[in-house]
CSV table of C-alpha atoms in Angstrom, one decimal:
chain,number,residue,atom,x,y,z
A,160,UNK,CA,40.5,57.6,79.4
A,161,UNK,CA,36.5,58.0,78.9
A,162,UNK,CA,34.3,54.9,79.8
A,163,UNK,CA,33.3,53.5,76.7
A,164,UNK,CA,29.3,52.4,76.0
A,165,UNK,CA,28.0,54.3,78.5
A,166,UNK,CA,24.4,55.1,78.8
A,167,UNK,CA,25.3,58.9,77.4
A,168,UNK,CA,26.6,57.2,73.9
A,169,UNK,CA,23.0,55.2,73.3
A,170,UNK,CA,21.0,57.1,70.3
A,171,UNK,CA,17.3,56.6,69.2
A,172,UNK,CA,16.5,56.1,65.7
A,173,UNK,CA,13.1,56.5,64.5
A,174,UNK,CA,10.9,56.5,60.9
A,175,UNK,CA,13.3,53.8,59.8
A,176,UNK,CA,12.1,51.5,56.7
A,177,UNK,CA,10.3,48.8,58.2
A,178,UNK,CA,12.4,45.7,56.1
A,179,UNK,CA,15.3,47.1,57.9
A,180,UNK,CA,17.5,43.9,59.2
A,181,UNK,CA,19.7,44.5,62.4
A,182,UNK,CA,22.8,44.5,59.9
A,183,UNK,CA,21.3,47.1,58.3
A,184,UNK,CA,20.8,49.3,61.2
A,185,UNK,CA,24.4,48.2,62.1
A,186,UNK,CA,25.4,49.4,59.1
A,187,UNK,CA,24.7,52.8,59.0
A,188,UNK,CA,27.0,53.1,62.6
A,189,UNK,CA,30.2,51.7,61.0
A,190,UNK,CA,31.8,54.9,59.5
A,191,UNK,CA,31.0,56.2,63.1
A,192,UNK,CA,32.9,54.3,65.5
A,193,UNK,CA,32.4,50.6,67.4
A,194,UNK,CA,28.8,49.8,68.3
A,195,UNK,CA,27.1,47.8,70.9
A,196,UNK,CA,23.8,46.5,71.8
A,197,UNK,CA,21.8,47.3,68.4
A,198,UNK,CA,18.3,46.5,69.1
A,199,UNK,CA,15.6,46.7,66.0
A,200,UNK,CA,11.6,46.6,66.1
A,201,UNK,CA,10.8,46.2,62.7
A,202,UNK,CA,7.2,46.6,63.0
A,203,UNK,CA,7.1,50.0,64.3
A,204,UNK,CA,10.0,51.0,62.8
A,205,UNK,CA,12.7,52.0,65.7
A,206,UNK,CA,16.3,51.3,67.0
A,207,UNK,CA,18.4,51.1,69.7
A,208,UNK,CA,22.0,51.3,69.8
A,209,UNK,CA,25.1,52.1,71.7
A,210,UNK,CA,28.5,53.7,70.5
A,211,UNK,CA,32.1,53.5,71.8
A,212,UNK,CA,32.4,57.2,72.5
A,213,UNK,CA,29.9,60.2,73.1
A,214,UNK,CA,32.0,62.3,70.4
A,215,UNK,CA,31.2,59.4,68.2
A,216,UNK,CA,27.5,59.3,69.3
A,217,UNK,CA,27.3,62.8,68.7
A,218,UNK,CA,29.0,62.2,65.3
A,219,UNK,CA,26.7,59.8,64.0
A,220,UNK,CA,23.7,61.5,65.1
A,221,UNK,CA,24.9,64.5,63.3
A,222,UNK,CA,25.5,62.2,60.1
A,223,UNK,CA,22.3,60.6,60.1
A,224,UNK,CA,19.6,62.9,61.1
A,225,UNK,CA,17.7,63.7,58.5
A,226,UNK,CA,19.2,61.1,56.1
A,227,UNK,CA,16.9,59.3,53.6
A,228,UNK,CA,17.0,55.4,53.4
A,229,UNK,CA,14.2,54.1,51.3
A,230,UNK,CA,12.3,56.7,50.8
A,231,UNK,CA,11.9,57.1,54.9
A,232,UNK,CA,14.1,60.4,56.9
A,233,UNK,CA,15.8,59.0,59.4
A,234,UNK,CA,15.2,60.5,63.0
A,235,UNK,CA,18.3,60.4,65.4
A,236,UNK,CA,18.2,61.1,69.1
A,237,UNK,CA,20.0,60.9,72.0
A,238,UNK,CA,18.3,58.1,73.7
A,239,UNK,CA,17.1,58.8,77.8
A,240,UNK,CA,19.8,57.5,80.0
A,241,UNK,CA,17.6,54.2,82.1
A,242,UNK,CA,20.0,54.4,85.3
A,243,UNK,CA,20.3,58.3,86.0
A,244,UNK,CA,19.9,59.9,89.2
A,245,UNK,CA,20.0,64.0,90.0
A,246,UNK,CA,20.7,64.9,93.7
A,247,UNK,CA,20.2,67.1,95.8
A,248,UNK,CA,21.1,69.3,99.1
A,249,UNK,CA,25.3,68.7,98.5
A,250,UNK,CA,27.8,70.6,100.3
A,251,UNK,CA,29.4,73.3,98.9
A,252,UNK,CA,32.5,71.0,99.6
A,253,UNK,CA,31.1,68.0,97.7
A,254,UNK,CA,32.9,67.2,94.5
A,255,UNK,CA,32.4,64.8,91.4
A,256,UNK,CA,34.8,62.2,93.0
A,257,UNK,CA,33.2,62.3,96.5
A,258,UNK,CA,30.1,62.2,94.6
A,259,UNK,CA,31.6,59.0,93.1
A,260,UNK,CA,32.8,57.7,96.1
A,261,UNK,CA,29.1,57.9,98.4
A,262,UNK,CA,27.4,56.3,95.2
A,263,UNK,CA,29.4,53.3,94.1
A,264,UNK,CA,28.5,51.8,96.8
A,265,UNK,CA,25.2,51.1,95.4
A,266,UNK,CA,26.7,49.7,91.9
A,267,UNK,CA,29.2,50.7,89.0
A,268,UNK,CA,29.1,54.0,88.0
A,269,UNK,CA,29.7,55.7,84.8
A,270,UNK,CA,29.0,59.3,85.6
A,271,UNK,CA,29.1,61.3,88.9
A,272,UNK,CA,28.9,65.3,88.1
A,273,UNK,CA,28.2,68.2,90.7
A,274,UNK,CA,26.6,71.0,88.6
A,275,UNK,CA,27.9,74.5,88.9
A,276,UNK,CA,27.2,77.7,88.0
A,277,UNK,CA,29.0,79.9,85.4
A,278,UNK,CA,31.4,81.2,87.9
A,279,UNK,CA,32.0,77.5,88.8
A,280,UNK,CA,30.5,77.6,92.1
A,281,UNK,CA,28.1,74.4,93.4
A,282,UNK,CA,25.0,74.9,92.7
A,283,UNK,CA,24.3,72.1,95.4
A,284,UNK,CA,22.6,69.7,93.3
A,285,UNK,CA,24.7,67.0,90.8
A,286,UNK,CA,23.8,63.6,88.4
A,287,UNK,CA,24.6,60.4,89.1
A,288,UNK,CA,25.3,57.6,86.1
A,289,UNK,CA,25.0,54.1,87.0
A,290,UNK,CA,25.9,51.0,84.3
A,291,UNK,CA,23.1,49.5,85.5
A,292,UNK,CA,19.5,50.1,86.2
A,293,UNK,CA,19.4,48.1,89.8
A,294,UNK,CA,22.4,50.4,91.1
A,295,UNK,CA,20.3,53.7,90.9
A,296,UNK,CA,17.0,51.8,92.1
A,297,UNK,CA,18.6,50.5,94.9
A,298,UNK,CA,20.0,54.3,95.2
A,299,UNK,CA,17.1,56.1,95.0
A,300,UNK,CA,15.1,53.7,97.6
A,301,UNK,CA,17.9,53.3,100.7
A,302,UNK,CA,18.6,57.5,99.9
A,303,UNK,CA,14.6,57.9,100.3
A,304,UNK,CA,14.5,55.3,103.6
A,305,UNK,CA,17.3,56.7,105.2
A,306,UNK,CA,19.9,59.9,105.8
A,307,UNK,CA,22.8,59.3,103.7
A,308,UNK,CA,25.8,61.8,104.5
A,309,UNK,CA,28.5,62.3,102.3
A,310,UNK,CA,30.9,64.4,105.1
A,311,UNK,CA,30.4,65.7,108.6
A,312,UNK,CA,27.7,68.1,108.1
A,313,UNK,CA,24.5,66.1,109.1
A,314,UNK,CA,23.1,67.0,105.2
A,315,UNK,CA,21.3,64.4,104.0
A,316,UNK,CA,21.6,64.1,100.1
A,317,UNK,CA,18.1,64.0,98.5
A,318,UNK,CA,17.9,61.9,95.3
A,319,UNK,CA,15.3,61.8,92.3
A,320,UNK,CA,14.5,60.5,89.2
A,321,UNK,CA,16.7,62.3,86.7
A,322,UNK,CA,13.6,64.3,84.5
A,323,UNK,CA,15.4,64.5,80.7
A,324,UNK,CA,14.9,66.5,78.2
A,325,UNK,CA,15.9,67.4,74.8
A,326,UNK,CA,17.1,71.3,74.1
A,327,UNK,CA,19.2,70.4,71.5
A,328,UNK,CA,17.3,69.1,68.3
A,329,UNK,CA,13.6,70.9,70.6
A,330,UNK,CA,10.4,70.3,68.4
A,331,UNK,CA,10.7,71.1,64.3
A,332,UNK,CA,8.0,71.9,62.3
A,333,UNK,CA,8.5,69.3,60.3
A,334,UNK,CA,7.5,66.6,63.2
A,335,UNK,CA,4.3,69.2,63.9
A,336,UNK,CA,0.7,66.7,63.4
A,337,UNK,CA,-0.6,69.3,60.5
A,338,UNK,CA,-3.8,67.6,60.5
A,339,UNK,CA,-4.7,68.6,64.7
A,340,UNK,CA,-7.6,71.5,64.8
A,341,UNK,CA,-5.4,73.3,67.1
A,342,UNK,CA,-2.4,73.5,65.3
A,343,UNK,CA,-4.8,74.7,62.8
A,344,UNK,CA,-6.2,77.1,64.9
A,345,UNK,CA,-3.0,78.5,66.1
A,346,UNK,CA,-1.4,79.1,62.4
A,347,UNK,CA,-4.0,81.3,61.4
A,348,UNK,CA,-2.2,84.4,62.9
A,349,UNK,CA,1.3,85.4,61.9
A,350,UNK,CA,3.7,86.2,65.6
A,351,UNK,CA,3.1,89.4,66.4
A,352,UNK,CA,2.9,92.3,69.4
A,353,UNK,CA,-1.2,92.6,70.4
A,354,UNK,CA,-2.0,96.4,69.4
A,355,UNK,CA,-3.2,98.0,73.5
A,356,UNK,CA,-7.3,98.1,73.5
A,357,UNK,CA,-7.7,95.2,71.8
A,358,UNK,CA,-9.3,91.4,73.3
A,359,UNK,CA,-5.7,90.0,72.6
A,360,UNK,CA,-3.9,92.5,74.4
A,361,UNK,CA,-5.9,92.5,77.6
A,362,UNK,CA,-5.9,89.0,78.0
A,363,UNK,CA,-1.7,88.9,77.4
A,364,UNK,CA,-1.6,91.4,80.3
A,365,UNK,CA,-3.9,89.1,82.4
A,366,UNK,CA,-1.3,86.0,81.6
A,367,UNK,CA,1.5,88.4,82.6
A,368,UNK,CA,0.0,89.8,85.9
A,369,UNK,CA,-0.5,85.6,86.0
A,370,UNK,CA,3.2,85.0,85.8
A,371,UNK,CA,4.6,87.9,88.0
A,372,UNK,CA,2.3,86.7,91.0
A,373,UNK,CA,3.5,83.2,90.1
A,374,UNK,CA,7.5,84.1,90.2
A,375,UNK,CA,6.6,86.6,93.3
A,376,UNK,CA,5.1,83.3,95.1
A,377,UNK,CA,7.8,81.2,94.4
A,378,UNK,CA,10.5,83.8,95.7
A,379,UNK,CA,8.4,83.8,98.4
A,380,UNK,CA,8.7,80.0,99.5
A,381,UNK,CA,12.3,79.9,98.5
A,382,UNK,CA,13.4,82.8,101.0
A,383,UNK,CA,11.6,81.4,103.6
A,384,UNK,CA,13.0,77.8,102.9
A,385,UNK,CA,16.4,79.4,102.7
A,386,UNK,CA,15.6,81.2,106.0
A,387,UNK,CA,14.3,77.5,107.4
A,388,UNK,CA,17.8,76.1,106.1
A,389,UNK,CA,20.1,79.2,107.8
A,390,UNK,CA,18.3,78.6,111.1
A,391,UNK,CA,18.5,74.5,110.9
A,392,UNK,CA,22.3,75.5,110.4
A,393,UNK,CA,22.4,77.9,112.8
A,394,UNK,CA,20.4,75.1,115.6
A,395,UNK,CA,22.9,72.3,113.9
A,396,UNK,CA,25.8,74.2,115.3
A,397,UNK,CA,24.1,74.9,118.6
A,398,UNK,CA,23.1,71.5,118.8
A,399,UNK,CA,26.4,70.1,118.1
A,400,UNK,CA,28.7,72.5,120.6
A,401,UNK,CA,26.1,70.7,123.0
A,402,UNK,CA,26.7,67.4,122.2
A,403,UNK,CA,30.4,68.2,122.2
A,404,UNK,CA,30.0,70.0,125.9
A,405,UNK,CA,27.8,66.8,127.3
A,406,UNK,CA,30.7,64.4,125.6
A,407,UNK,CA,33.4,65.9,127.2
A,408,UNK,CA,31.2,66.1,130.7
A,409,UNK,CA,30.6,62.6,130.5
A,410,UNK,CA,34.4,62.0,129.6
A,411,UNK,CA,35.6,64.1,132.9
A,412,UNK,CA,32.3,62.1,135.0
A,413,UNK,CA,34.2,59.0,133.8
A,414,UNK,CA,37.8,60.4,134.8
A,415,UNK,CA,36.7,61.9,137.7
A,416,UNK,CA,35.2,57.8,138.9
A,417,UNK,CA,38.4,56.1,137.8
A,418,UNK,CA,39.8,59.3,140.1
A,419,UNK,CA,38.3,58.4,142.9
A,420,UNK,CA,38.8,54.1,142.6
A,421,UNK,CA,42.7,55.2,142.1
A,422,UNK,CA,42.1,57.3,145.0
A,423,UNK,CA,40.7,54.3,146.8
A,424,UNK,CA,42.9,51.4,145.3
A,425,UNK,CA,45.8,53.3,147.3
A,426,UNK,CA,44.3,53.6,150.8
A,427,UNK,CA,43.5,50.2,150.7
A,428,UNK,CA,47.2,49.3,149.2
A,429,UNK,CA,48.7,51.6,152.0
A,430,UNK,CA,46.2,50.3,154.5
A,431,UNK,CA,47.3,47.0,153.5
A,432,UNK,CA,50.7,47.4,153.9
A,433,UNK,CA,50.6,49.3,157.2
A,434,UNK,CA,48.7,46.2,158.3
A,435,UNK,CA,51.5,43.7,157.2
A,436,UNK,CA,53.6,46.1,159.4
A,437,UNK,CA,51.9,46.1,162.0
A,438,UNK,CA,51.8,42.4,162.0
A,439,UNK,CA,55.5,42.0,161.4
A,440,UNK,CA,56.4,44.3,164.5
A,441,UNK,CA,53.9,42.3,166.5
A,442,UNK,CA,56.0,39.2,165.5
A,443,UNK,CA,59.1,40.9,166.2
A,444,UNK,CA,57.9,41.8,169.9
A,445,UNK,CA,57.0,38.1,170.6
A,446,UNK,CA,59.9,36.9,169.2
A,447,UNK,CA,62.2,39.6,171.7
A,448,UNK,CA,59.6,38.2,174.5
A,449,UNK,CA,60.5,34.7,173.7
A,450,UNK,CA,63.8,35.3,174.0
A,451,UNK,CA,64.1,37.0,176.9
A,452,UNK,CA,62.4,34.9,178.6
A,453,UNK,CA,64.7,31.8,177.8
A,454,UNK,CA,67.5,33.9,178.6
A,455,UNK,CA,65.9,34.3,182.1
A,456,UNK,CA,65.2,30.8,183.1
């Protein structure tokens, strides 16, 4: 089944009363599911704490979020996960449990996902969960230091800092600071299109002629990076049929040597024995000498 605490099931709470006891806190979990780990500053006001399940995590958060406990609304959040990794530069042949395997050598996982897209293709890049914050440090520096391949393709993975953010509960209204001159500012116009001719319009065009040149840059670098990758591919291959040819030229050289001592091993065997022959029928003739002559005297 699921893992249970994982660093995906730890939730924030903020704006809690400021006599709240860690029993308290623990408290408000209980209809929820098991807890772990409850952590309470007092002073400021905030909580840590860890449930069983994510289903449970996303239960409680639901259930409490916006709840009043004296007198103070209770803000719930997923908290950041402190041990998460995204990579980089997979194979399309990478899945989550190769992705598992390559990183658990570095500590225990909880998580290993390859992202896809909506038709369920790689998109090349993944997440990586660790229990514990060492594992993905020690990750993300031997990853940087050296080439870590997860098949035969010489593809190195690139890791990162996992950058997290929140597009579920996003920014309310409610958590705005009404008292900032800006916000001010900003509020004294209802949304609305800019009428064409006027200052506001002519400036939104500007921003927009701003943003096409930025996204025609950036499609730009990322043909000519996927250009660079099809012809490091290309020179991979290239590269690799040559070290294959120079392998298997060394392999015949070596053949070819042990060839040639076979070759000279026998001449010496049958040289060898043609001597011992030699020698035998020279023994053979005295012999027949000897005895002829004693047969003569």
């Amino acid at each position: 089944g699921p893992k249970k605490f994982t660093g995906r099931c730890r939730l924030f709470v903020g704006n809690m009363p400021l006599d709240f006891t860690e029993d308290d806190f623990k408290a408000l979990f209980t209809p929820y599911g098991e807890s772990s780990e409850a952590y309470v500053n007092g002073q400021r006001g905030f909580g840590f704490i860890r449930m069983d399940y994510r289903h449970n995590a996303e239960a409680a958060k639901v259930g409490l979020d916006g709840t009043t406990k004296k007198g103070r609304t209770l803000r719930v959040r997923f908290a950041t996960h402190g041990a998460a990794l995204r990579v980089k530069n997979l194979h399309p042949t990478v899945s989550n449990d190769l992705l598992e395997q390559g990183f658990s050598q570095f500590g225990e996982l909880e998580r290993a996902i390859v992202i896809v897209d909506d038709r369920g293709k790689s998109t090349g890049e993944g997440i990586v969960e660790f229990v514990r914050k060492p594992g993905a440090q020690q990750a993300l520096r031997r990853l940087n230091e050296g080439v870590f391949l997860l098949g035969a393709s010489p593809r190195p993975v690139i890791v990162e800092p996992l950058e997290q953010k929140d597009d579920e509960d996003g920014m309310p209204e409610k958590f705005m600071n009404k008292n900032d001159p800006l916000y001010k500012k900003e509020r004294e116009q209802e949304p609305r299109f800019a009428q064409p001719g006027t200052f506001d319009y002519d400036m939104g065009m500007r921003w927009k002629q701003l943003v096409v040149l930025e996204k025609e840059k950036l499609d730009r670098v990322k043909k000519e990076m996927e250009e660079a990758q099809l012809k490091l591919e290309d020179e991979m291959q290239s590269a690799l049929y040559d070290y294959e040819a120079e392998r298997i030229r060394q392999d015949l050289l070596r053949q070819q040597e042990e060839l040639r001592r076979l070759e000279e091993r026998k001449q010496q065997d049958q040289m060898r024995r043609r001597q011992e022959m030699e020698m035998r029928q020279e023994e053979e003739r005295r012999r027949q000498d000897m005895m002829m002559r004693q047969q003569n005297m």
